[in-house]
CSV table of C-alpha atoms and ligand atoms in Angstrom, one decimal:
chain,number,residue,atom,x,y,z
X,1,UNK,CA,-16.4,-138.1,338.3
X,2,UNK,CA,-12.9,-137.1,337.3
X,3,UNK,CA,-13.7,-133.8,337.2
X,4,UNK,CA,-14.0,-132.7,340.7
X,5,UNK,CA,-10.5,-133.3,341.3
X,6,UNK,CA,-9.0,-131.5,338.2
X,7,UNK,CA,-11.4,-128.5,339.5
X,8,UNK,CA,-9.8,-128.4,342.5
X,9,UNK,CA,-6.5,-128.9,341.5
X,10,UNK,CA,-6.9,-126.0,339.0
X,11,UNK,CA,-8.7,-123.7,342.3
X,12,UNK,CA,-6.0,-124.3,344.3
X,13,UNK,CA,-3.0,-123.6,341.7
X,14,UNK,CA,-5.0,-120.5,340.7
X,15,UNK,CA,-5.4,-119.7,344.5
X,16,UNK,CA,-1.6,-120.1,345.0
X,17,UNK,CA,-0.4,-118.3,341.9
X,18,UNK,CA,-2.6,-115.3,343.2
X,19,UNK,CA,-0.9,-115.6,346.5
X,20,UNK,CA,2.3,-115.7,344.6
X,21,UNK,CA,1.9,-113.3,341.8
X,22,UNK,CA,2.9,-109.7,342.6
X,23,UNK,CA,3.3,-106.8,339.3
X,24,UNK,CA,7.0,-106.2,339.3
X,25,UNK,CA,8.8,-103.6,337.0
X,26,UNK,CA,10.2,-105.0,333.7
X,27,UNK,CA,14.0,-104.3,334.2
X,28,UNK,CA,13.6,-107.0,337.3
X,29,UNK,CA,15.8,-110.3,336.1
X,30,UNK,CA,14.3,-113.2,337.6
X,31,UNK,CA,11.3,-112.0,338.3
X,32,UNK,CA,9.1,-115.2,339.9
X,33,UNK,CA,12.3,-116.4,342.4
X,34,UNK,CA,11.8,-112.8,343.9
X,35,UNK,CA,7.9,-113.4,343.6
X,36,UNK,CA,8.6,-116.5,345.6
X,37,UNK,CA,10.9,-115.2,348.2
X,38,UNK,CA,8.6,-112.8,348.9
X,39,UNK,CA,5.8,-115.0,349.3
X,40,UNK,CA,7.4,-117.0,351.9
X,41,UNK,CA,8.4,-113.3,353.6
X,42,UNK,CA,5.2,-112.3,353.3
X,43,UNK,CA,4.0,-115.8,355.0
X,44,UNK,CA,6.6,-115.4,357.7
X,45,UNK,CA,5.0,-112.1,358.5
X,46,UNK,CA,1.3,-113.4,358.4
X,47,UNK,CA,2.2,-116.4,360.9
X,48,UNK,CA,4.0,-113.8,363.3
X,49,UNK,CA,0.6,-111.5,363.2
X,50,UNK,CA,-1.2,-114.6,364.3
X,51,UNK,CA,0.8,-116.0,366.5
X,52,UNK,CA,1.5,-112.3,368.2
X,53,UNK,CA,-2.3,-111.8,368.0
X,54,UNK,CA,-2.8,-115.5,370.0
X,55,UNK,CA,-0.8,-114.2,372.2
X,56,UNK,CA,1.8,-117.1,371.7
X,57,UNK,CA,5.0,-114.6,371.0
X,58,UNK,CA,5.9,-111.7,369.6
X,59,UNK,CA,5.5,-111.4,365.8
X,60,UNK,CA,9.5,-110.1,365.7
X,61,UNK,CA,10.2,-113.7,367.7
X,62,UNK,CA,8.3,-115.5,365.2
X,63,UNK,CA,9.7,-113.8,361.9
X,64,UNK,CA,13.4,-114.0,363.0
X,65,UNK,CA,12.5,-118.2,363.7
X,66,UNK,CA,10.8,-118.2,360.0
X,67,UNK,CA,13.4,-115.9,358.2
X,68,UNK,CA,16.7,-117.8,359.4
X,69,UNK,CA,14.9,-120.9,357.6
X,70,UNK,CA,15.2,-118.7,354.4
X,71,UNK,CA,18.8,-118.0,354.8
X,72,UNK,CA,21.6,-119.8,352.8
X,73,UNK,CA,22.4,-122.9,354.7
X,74,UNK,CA,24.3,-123.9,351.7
X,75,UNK,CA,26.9,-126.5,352.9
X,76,UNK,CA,30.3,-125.4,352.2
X,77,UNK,CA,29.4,-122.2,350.1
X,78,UNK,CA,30.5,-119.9,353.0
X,79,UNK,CA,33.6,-121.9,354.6
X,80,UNK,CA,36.8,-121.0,353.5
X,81,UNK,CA,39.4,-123.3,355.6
X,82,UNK,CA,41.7,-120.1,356.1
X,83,UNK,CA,39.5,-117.8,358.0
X,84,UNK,CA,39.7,-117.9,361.4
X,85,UNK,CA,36.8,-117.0,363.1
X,86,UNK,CA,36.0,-116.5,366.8
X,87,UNK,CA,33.1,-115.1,368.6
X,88,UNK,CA,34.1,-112.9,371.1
X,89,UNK,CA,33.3,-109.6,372.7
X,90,UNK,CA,34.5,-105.9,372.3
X,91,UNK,CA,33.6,-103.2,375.7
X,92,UNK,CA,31.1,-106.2,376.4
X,93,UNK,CA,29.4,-105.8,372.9
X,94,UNK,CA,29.3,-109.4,370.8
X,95,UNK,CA,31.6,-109.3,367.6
X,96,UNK,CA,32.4,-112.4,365.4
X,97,UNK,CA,36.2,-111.5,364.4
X,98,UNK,CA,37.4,-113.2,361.0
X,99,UNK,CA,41.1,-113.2,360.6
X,100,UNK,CA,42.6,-113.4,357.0
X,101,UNK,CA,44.9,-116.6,356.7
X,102,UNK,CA,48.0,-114.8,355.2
X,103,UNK,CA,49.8,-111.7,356.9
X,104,UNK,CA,51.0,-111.1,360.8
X,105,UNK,CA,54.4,-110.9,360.6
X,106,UNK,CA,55.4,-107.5,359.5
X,107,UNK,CA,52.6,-108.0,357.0
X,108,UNK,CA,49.9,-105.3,358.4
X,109,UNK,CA,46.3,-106.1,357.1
X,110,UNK,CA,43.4,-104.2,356.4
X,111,UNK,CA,40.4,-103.8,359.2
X,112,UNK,CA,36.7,-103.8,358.3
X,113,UNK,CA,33.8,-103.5,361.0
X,114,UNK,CA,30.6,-104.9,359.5
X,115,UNK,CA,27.1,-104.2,360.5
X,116,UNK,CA,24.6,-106.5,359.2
X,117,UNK,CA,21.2,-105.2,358.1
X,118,UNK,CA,17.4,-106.8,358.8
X,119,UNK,CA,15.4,-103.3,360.2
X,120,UNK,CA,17.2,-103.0,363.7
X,121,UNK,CA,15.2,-105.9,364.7
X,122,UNK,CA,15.8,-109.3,362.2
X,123,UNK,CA,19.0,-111.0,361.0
X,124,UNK,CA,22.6,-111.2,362.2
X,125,UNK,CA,26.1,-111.3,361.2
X,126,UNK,CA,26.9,-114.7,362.1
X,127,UNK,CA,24.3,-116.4,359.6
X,128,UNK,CA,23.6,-116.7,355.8
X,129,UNK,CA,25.0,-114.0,353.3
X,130,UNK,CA,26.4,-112.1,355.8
X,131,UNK,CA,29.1,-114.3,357.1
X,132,UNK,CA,29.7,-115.7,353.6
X,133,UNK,CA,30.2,-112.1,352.4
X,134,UNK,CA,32.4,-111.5,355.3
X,135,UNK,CA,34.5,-114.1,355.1
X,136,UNK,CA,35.4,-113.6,351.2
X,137,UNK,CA,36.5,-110.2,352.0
X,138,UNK,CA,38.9,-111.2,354.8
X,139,UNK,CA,40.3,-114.2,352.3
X,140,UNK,CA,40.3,-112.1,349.3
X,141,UNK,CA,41.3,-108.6,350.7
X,142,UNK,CA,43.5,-110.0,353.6
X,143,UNK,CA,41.3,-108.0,356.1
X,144,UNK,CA,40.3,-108.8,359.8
X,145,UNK,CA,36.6,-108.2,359.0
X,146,UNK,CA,34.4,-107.4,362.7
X,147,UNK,CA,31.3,-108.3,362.7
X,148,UNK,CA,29.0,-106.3,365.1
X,149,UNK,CA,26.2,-108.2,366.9
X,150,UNK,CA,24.6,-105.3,368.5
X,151,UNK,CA,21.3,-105.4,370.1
X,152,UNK,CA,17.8,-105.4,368.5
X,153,UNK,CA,14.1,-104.5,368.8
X,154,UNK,CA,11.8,-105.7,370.4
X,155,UNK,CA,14.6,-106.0,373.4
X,156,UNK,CA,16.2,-102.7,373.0
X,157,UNK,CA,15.5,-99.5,370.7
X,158,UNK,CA,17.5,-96.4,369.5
X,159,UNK,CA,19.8,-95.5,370.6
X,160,UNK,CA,21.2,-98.8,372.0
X,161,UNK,CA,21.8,-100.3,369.2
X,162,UNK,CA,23.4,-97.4,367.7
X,163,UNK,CA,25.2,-97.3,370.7
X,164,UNK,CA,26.2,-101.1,370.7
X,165,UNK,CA,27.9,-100.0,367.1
X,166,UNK,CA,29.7,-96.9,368.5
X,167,UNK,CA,31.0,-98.7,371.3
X,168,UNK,CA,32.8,-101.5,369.1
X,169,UNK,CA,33.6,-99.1,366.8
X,170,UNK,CA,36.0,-97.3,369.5
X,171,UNK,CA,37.4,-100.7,370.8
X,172,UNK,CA,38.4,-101.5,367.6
X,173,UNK,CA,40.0,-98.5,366.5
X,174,UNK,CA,41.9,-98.4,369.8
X,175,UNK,CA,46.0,-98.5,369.2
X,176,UNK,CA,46.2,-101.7,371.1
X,177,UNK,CA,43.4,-104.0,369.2
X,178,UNK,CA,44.5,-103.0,365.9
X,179,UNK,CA,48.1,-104.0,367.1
X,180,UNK,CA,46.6,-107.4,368.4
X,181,UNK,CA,45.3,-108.2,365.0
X,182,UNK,CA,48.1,-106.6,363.0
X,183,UNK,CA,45.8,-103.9,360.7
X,184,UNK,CA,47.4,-100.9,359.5
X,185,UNK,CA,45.6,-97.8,361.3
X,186,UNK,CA,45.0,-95.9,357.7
X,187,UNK,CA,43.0,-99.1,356.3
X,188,UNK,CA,40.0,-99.3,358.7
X,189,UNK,CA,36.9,-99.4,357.3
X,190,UNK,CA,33.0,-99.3,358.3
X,191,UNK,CA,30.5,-100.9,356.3
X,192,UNK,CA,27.0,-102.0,356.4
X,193,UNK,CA,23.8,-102.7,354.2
X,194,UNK,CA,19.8,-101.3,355.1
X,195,UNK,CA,19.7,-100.8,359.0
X,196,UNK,CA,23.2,-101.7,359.2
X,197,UNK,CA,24.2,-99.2,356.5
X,198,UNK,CA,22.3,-96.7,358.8
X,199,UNK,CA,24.6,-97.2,361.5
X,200,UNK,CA,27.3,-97.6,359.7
X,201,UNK,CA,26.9,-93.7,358.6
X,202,UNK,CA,26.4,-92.6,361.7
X,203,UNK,CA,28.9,-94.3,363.6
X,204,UNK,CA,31.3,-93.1,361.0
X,205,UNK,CA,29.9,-89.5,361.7
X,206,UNK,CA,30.8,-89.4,364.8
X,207,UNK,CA,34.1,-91.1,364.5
X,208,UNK,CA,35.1,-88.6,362.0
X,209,UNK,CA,34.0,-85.8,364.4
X,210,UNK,CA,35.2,-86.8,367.5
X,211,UNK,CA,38.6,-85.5,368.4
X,212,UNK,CA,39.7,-87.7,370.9
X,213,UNK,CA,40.0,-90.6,368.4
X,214,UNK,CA,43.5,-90.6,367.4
X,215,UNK,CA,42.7,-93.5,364.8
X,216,UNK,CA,39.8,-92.9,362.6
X,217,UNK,CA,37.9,-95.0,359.7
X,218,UNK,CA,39.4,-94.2,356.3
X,219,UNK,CA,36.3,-95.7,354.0
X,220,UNK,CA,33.1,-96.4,354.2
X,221,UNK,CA,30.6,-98.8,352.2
X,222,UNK,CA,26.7,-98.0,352.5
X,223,UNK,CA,24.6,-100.4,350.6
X,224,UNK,CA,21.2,-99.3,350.2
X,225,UNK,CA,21.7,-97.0,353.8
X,226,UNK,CA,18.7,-95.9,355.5
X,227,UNK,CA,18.9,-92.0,356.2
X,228,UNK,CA,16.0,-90.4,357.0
X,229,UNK,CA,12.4,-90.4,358.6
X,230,UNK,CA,11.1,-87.3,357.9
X,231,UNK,CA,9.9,-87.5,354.0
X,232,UNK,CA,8.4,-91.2,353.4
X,233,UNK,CA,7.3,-89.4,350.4
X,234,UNK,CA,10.1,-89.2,348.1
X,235,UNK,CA,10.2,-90.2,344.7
X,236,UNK,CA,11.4,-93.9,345.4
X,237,UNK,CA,9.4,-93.6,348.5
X,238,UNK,CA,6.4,-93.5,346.3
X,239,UNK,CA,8.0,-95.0,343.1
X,240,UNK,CA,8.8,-98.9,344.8
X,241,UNK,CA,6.4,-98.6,347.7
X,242,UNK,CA,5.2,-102.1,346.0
X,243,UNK,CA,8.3,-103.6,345.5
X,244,UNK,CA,10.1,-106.4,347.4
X,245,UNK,CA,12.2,-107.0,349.3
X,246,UNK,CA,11.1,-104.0,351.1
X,247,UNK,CA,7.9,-102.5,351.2
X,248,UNK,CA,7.6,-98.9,351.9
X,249,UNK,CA,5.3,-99.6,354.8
X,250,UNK,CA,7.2,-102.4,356.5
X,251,UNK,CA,10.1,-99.5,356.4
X,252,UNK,CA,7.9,-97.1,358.2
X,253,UNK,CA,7.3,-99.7,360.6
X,254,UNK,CA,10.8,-100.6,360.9
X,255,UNK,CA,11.7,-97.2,361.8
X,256,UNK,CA,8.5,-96.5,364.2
X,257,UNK,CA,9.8,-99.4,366.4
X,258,UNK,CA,13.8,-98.7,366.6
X,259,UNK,CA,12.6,-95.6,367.8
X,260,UNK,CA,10.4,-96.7,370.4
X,261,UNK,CA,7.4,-95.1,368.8
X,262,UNK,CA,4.4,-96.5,368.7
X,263,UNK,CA,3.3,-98.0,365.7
X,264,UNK,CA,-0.6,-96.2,365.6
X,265,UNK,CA,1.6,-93.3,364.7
X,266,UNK,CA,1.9,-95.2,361.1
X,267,UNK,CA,-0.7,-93.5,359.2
X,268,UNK,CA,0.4,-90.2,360.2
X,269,UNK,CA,3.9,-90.2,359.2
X,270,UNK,CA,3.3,-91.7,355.8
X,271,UNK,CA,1.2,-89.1,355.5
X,272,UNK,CA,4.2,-87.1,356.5
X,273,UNK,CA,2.4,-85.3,359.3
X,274,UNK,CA,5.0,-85.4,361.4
X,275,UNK,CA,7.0,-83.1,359.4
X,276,UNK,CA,3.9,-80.7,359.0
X,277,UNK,CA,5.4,-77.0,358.7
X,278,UNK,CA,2.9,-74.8,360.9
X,279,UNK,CA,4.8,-74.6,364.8
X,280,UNK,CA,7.5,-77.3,363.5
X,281,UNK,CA,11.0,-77.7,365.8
X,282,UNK,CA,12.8,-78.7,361.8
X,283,UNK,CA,14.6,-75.9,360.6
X,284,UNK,CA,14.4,-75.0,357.0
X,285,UNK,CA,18.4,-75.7,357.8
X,286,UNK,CA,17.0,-79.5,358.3
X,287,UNK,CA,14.8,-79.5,355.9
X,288,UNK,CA,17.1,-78.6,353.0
X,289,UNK,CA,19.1,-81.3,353.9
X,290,UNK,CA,16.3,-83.9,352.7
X,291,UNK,CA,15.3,-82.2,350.2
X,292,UNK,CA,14.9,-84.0,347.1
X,293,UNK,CA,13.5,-81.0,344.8
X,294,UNK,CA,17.0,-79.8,344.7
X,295,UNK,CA,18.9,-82.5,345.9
X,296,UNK,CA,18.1,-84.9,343.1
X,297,UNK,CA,18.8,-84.9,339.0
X,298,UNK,CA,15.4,-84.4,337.4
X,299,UNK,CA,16.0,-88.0,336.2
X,300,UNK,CA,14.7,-88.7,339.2
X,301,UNK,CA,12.7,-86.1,340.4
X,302,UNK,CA,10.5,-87.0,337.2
X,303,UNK,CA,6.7,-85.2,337.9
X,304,UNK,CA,6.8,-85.9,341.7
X,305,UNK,CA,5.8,-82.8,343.9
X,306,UNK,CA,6.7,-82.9,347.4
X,307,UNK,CA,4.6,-83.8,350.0
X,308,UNK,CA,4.6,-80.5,352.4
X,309,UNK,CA,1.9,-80.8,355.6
X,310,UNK,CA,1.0,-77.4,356.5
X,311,UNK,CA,-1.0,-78.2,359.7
X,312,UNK,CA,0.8,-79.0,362.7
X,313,UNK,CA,-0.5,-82.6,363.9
X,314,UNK,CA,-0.2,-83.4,367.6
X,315,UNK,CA,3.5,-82.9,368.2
X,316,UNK,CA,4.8,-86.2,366.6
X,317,UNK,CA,8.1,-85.2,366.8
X,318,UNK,CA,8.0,-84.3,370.9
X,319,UNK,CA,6.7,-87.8,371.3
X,320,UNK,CA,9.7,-89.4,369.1
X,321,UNK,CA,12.5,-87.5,369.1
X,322,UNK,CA,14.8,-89.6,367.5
X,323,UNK,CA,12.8,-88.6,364.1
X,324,UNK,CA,15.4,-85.5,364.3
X,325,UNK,CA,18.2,-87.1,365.8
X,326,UNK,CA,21.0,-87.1,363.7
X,327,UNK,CA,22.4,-90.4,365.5
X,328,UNK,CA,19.5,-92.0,363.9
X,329,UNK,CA,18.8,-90.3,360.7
X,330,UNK,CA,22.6,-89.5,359.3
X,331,UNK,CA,21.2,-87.6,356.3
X,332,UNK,CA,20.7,-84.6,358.9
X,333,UNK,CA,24.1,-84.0,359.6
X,334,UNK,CA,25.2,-80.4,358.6
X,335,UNK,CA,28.2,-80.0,355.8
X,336,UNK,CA,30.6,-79.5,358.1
X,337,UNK,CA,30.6,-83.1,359.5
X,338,UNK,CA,30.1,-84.7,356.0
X,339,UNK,CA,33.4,-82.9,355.5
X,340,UNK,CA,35.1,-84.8,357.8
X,341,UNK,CA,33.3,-88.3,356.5
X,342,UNK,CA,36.3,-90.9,354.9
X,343,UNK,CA,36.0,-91.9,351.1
X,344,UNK,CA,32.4,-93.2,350.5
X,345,UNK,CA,30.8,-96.1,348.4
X,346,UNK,CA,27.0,-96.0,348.3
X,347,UNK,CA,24.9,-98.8,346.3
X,348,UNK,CA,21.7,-98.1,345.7
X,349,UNK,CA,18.7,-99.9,343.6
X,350,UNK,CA,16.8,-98.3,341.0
X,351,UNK,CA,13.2,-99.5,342.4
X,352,UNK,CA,14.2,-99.9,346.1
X,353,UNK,CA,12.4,-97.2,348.7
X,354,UNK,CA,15.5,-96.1,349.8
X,355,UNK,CA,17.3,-95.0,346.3
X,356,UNK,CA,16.5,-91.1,346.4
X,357,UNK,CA,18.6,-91.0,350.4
X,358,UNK,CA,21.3,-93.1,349.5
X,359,UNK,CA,21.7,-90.7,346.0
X,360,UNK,CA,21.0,-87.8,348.1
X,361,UNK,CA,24.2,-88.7,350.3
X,362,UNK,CA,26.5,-89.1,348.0
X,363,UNK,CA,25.5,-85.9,346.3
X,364,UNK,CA,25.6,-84.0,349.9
X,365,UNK,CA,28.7,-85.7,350.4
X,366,UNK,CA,30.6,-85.1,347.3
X,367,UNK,CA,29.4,-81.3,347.7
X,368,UNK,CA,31.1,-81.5,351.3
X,369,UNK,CA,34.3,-82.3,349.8
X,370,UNK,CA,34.6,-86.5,350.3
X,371,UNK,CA,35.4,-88.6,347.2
X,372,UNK,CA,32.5,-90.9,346.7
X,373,UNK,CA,31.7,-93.6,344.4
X,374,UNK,CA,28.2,-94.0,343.8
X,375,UNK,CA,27.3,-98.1,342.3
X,376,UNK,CA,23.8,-98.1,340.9
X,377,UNK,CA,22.0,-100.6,339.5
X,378,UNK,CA,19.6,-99.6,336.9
X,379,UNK,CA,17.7,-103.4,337.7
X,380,UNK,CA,18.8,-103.3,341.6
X,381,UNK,CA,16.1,-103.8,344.1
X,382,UNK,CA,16.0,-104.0,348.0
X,383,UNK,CA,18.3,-106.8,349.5
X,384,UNK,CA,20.5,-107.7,346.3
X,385,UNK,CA,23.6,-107.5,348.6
X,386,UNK,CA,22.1,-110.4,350.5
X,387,UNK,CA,20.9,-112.7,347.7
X,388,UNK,CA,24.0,-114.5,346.6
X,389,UNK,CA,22.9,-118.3,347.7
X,390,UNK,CA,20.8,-120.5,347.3
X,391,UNK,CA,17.5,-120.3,348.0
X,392,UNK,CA,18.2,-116.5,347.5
X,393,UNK,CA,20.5,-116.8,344.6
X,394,UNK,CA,20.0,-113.7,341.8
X,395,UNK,CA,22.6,-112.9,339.2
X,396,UNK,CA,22.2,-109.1,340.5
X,397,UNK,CA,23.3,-110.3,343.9
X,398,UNK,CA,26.5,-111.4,342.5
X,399,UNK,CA,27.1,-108.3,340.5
X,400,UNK,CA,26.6,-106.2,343.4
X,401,UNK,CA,28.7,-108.0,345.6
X,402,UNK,CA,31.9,-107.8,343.2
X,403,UNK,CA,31.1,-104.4,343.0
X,404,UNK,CA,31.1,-103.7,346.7
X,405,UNK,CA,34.5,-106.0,346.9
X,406,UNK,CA,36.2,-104.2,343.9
X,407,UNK,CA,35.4,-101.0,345.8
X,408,UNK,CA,37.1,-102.1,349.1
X,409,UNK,CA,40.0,-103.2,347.2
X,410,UNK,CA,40.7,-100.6,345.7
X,411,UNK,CA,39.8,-97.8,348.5
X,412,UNK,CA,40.7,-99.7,352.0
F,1,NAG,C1,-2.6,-85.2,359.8
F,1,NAG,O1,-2.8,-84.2,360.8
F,1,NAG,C2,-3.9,-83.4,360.6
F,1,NAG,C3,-3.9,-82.3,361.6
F,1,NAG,O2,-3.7,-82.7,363.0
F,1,NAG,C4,-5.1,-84.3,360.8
F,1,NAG,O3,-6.3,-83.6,360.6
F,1,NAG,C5,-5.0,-85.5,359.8
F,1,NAG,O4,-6.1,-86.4,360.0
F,1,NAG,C6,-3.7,-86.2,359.9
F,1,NAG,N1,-3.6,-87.2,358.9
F,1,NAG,C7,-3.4,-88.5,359.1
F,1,NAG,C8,-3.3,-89.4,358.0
F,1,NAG,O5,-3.5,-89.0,360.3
């Protein structure tokens, strides 16, 4: 009679470690804590389908509500009793402003605008890593860090929130708010991980290029940038499509709704239809700009063959423009606006989707002329930046942080 219980203890432990248990590549350090974070994504995402698909709210709603449970809430971990921080607003866009404790007086400090990442539609700068990280930089590289809060899907798509981001961007670099805060006008910076790294690179674009900005940023910091919709079929693409934090159809998704697309359109552009050759509006201009056959070493490249549509499919890219907008996709941009682009740090993660755009960058960008410093991590994966607490605490989190610090101290 004892043995119905031990059966069902050892069904249900099986059932959960199934649940649990995802392949991950060897060079992953801590492999089960990522297992388990990802579980209780992956859970997050299930309960928002239901609860969407009830009708209750919508699934974005219910994942933000379930995520920010995940976020450090460690007591103390992010407080550093110098900071001053206040929540305030630039042109009428939120910004949480952190103000170093030593400098004013004479003492002109370094700026940094921050955009947090989370797919244009989760996370934000005021909780978890993001503030923690944000406050360490203004402590330990005397810098007034701003953190953008601009708007996200499902309430607004592309190009709001890009424009949210511009609009700060300009406030900030004004004469008069950099005076307010005492930074010195050569030692802006723009910065900004995932989505945020996204808009960090194209705010920074057209900062660079626009001539009425008599101040401009002198550094950027991409961590893991997104860059580009056309090719969901690169080598990492392919590679890590498996791989938490981010899998590669969650990021088709991700991009689908900033730009207002709609989301049946999923199986066609992982397909890569949309970028089909026959009657296409992408020049072969455009397309040499993504493309990886050249762009990348062959350490990368490996056997992969690219995957070229020839038949037009219904016009994909008429019905979502934003697919070959530059303000969206940065990677577009022609060399002579790269040229203008301030230094450049890119991280990127050896089995993260997004490795092979954030290495194609830095390569486009070095060729343009800009001094770049490309960080990656040979055992990085998607979201490392973020997972320096607890109950997201991995030793590669750490490293990749001091490593995005060590760069802004040496290059703002
Ligand atoms: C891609 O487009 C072609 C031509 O319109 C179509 O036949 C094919 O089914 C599409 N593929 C997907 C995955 O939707």
């Amino acid at each position: 009679m004892k043995l119905l219980p031990l059966v069902v203890t050892v069904l249900l432990t099986v059932a959960v470690a199934y649940y649990i248990y995802i392949p991950l590549p060897e060079a992953i350090q801590e492999p089960w804590k990522l297992m388990l974070l990802d579980a209780a994504f992956r859970t997050a995402v299930h309960l928002g389908t239901l609860k969407h698909w009830l009708g209750i709210e919508h699934y974005i709603l219910s994942i933000r509500r379930s995520t920010e449970g995940l976020e450090s809430s460690d007591p103390g971990a992010g407080v550093i009793p110098g900071v001053k921080v206040s929540d305030i607003a630039f042109s009428g866009v939120p910004v949480r402003v952190y103000e170093p404790p030593a400098g004013g007086e004479g003492h002109l400090r370094r700026g940094l605008m921050f955009l947090h990442g989370g797919g244009w539609a989760l996370g934000s700068g005021k909780r978890g890593a993001y503030d923690t990280i944000n406050r360490r930089v203004s402590d330990e590289l005397n810098t007034v860090v701003v953190s953008v809060e601009y708007r996200l899907f499902p309430e607004v798509h592309f190009p709001l929130p890009y424009l949210d981001c511009l609009v700060a961007a300009k406030h900030f670099l004004s004469p008069e708010v950099l005076a307010k805060y005492a930074i010195d006008p050569e030692r802006v910076g723009v910065a900004g991980d995932s989505a945020g790294g996204n808009l960090a690179a194209a705010v920074a674009q057209e900062i660079s290029s626009d001539e009425t900005m008599s101040v401009k940023f002198s550094a950027q910091a991409l961590v893991y940038p997104v860059l580009q919709a056309l090719d969901f079929n690169t080598p990492s693409y392919l590679e890590n499509q498996q791989v938490p934090a981010l899998y590669r159809t969650v990021m088709v998704q991700f991009w689908l709704q900033y730009l207002g697309a709609d989301l049946s359109l999923l199986p066609q552009v992982l397909a890569n239809n949309h970028s089909a050759l026959q009657h296409s509006p992408i020049t072969p201009e455009q397309r040499s700009r993504i493309d990886w056959s050249s762009l990348l070493p062959q350490k990368y490249r490996k056997n992969h063959k690219p995957v070229v549509v020839e038949k037009r499919s219904e016009g994909i890219l008429k019905m979502v423009p934003g697919l070959l907008d530059v303000r969206a996709a940065p990677l577009l941009a022609g060399p002579e606006v790269l040229a203008k682009c301030p230094r450049t740090y890119i991280l990127t993660g050896e089995y993260d989707v997004l490795r092979d755009e954030g290495l194609m960058y830095a390569r486009r960008l070095q060729d343009a002329g800009v001094a770049v410093t490309s960080d990656h991590y040979e055992d990085g994966f998607h979201g490392i930046f973020s997972f320096i607490a607890w109950p997201a605490d991995f030793d590669i989190g750490k490293r990749a942080l001091r490593g995005y610090l060590n760069w802004l101290q040496n290059n703002l």
